[in-house]
PDB file of C-alpha atoms in Angstrom:
ATOM      1  CA  MET A 175      -7.317 -95.983 121.909  1.00 57.00           C
ATOM      2  CA  ALA A 176      -9.194 -98.612 119.899  1.00 70.00           C
ATOM      3  CA  LYS A 177     -11.878-100.660 121.585  1.00 88.00           C
ATOM      4  CA  SER A 178     -11.282-104.371 122.066  1.00 96.00           C
ATOM      5  CA  LYS A 179     -13.295-106.457 119.605  1.00 98.00           C
ATOM      6  CA  ILE A 180     -15.028-109.612 120.830  1.00 98.00           C
ATOM      7  CA  LEU A 181     -16.566-112.331 118.680  1.00 98.00           C
ATOM      8  CA  VAL A 182     -19.662-113.863 120.305  1.00 98.00           C
ATOM      9  CA  VAL A 183     -20.712-117.280 118.984  1.00 98.00           C
ATOM     10  CA  ASP A 184     -24.095-118.747 119.903  1.00 97.00           C
ATOM     11  CA  ASP A 185     -26.876-120.359 117.895  1.00 95.00           C
ATOM     12  CA  ASP A 186     -29.484-118.717 120.159  1.00 94.00           C
ATOM     13  CA  ASN A 187     -30.076-115.329 118.509  1.00 96.00           C
ATOM     14  CA  ARG A 188     -31.604-113.668 121.556  1.00 96.00           C
ATOM     15  CA  LEU A 189     -28.889-114.754 123.942  1.00 95.00           C
ATOM     16  CA  ARG A 190     -26.129-113.807 121.473  1.00 96.00           C
ATOM     17  CA  GLU A 191     -27.633-110.349 120.999  1.00 97.00           C
ATOM     18  CA  ALA A 192     -28.081-109.874 124.774  1.00 96.00           C
ATOM     19  CA  ILE A 193     -24.417-110.725 125.369  1.00 97.00           C
ATOM     20  CA  CYS A 194     -23.341-108.305 122.637  1.00 97.00           C
ATOM     21  CA  ASP A 195     -25.579-105.553 124.052  1.00 97.00           C
ATOM     22  CA  THR A 196     -23.988-106.031 127.481  1.00 97.00           C
ATOM     23  CA  LEU A 197     -20.471-106.022 126.039  1.00 96.00           C
ATOM     24  CA  GLU A 198     -21.171-102.901 123.987  1.00 96.00           C
ATOM     25  CA  LEU A 199     -22.552-101.102 127.063  1.00 96.00           C
ATOM     26  CA  SER A 200     -19.244-101.980 128.739  1.00 95.00           C
ATOM     27  CA  GLY A 201     -17.269-100.337 125.933  1.00 96.00           C
ATOM     28  CA  TYR A 202     -16.371-103.304 123.700  1.00 97.00           C
ATOM     29  CA  ASP A 203     -16.937-103.714 119.975  1.00 97.00           C
ATOM     30  CA  CYS A 204     -18.826-106.895 119.248  1.00 97.00           C
ATOM     31  CA  ILE A 205     -19.303-109.088 116.192  1.00 98.00           C
ATOM     32  CA  GLN A 206     -21.598-112.091 116.072  1.00 98.00           C
ATOM     33  CA  ALA A 207     -21.646-115.576 114.607  1.00 98.00           C
ATOM     34  CA  SER A 208     -24.495-118.080 114.822  1.00 97.00           C
ATOM     35  CA  SER A 209     -22.292-121.171 114.379  1.00 97.00           C
ATOM     36  CA  GLY A 210     -18.753-122.444 114.767  1.00 97.00           C
ATOM     37  CA  THR A 211     -18.326-122.532 111.001  1.00 97.00           C
ATOM     38  CA  GLU A 212     -19.441-118.910 110.662  1.00 98.00           C
ATOM     39  CA  ALA A 213     -17.084-117.957 113.507  1.00 98.00           C
ATOM     40  CA  LEU A 214     -14.070-119.526 111.770  1.00 98.00           C
ATOM     41  CA  ASP A 215     -14.998-117.738 108.551  1.00 98.00           C
ATOM     42  CA  LEU A 216     -15.186-114.395 110.381  1.00 98.00           C
ATOM     43  CA  LEU A 217     -11.867-115.037 112.146  1.00 98.00           C
ATOM     44  CA  SER A 218     -10.196-115.529 108.770  1.00 98.00           C
ATOM     45  CA  ARG A 219     -11.279-112.019 107.762  1.00 97.00           C
ATOM     46  CA  VAL A 220     -11.552-109.961 110.969  1.00 97.00           C
ATOM     47  CA  ASN A 221      -9.076-109.444 113.807  1.00 96.00           C
ATOM     48  CA  VAL A 222     -10.630-109.900 117.246  1.00 98.00           C
ATOM     49  CA  ASN A 223      -9.201-109.747 120.750  1.00 98.00           C
ATOM     50  CA  MET A 224     -11.304-112.570 122.212  1.00 98.00           C
ATOM     51  CA  VAL A 225     -13.948-115.176 121.392  1.00 98.00           C
ATOM     52  CA  ILE A 226     -16.882-115.994 123.658  1.00 97.00           C
ATOM     53  CA  SER A 227     -18.705-119.139 122.569  1.00 96.00           C
ATOM     54  CA  ASP A 228     -21.550-121.313 123.725  1.00 94.00           C
ATOM     55  CA  ILE A 229     -20.639-124.982 124.078  1.00 91.00           C
ATOM     56  CA  GLN A 230     -23.996-126.487 123.091  1.00 89.00           C
ATOM     57  CA  MET A 231     -24.481-125.685 119.398  1.00 91.00           C
ATOM     58  CA  ASP A 232     -25.659-127.718 116.440  1.00 90.00           C
ATOM     59  CA  GLY A 233     -22.972-128.707 113.966  1.00 92.00           C
ATOM     60  CA  MET A 234     -19.615-127.603 115.339  1.00 93.00           C
ATOM     61  CA  ASP A 235     -19.958-127.338 119.118  1.00 92.00           C
ATOM     62  CA  GLY A 236     -17.929-125.017 121.327  1.00 93.00           C
ATOM     63  CA  HIS A 237     -15.310-127.663 122.165  1.00 91.00           C
ATOM     64  CA  LYS A 238     -14.587-128.309 118.487  1.00 95.00           C
ATOM     65  CA  LEU A 239     -14.521-124.568 117.807  1.00 96.00           C
ATOM     66  CA  LEU A 240     -12.029-124.108 120.658  1.00 95.00           C
ATOM     67  CA  LEU A 241      -9.720-126.758 119.192  1.00 95.00           C
ATOM     68  CA  ASN A 242      -9.922-125.166 115.732  1.00 97.00           C
ATOM     69  CA  ILE A 243      -9.226-121.685 117.083  1.00 97.00           C
ATOM     70  CA  HIS A 244      -6.250-122.877 119.127  1.00 95.00           C
ATOM     71  CA  GLU A 245      -4.820-124.617 116.075  1.00 96.00           C
ATOM     72  CA  LEU A 246      -5.281-121.601 113.770  1.00 97.00           C
ATOM     73  CA  TYR A 247      -4.898-118.727 116.267  1.00 97.00           C
ATOM     74  CA  PRO A 248      -2.994-120.136 119.271  1.00 95.00           C
ATOM     75  CA  LYS A 249      -2.750-116.825 121.162  1.00 96.00           C
ATOM     76  CA  LEU A 250      -6.425-115.866 120.808  1.00 97.00           C
ATOM     77  CA  PRO A 251      -8.276-116.106 124.156  1.00 96.00           C
ATOM     78  CA  VAL A 252     -11.474-118.164 124.135  1.00 95.00           C
ATOM     79  CA  LEU A 253     -14.133-118.222 126.841  1.00 94.00           C
ATOM     80  CA  LEU A 254     -16.648-121.086 126.682  1.00 91.00           C
ATOM     81  CA  MET A 255     -20.058-120.821 128.328  1.00 89.00           C
ATOM     82  CA  THR A 256     -23.029-123.099 128.745  1.00 82.00           C
ATOM     83  CA  ALA A 257     -26.388-123.174 130.480  1.00 73.00           C
ATOM     84  CA  PHE A 258     -25.892-126.877 131.206  1.00 64.00           C
ATOM     85  CA  ALA A 259     -23.625-127.881 134.083  1.00 61.00           C
ATOM     86  CA  ASN A 260     -21.216-130.607 133.007  1.00 57.00           C
ATOM     87  CA  ILE A 261     -18.102-131.136 135.107  1.00 54.00           C
ATOM     88  CA  ASP A 262     -16.418-133.477 132.606  1.00 60.00           C
ATOM     89  CA  GLY A 263     -17.004-130.986 129.799  1.00 56.00           C
ATOM     90  CA  ALA A 264     -15.626-128.112 131.880  1.00 51.00           C
ATOM     91  CA  VAL A 265     -12.513-130.082 132.776  1.00 53.00           C
ATOM     92  CA  GLN A 266     -11.962-131.050 129.135  1.00 58.00           C
ATOM     93  CA  ALA A 267     -12.381-127.431 128.003  1.00 55.00           C
ATOM     94  CA  MET A 268      -9.786-126.295 130.541  1.00 54.00           C
ATOM     95  CA  ARG A 269      -7.390-128.981 129.356  1.00 60.00           C
ATOM     96  CA  ASP A 270      -7.953-127.811 125.792  1.00 62.00           C
ATOM     97  CA  GLY A 271      -7.154-124.232 126.805  1.00 59.00           C
ATOM     98  CA  GLY A 272     -10.553-122.599 127.176  1.00 49.00           C
ATOM     99  CA  GLY A 273     -11.366-120.235 129.985  1.00 48.00           C
TER     100      GLY A 273
END
């Protein structure tokens, strides 16, 4: 059986690599993107089972990436994460379909 492939999007290289290391230890395949734009480019070329993205990124933030993914790939699950607590942002992400 093929491993599930997860795209991890974060502009913090160390955090992105740590998340991928953890996922790989848990049996997942992992690909990485350092920006929302890079993530959309990868999604156009590579099939993934899920996207995990930071919210706070320069350029295209996680909310904008979520909206783009849901428009282009409506069935693709997206999990948004952040180190900064923001209730309004969390509520908006849930309304937009993020987990």
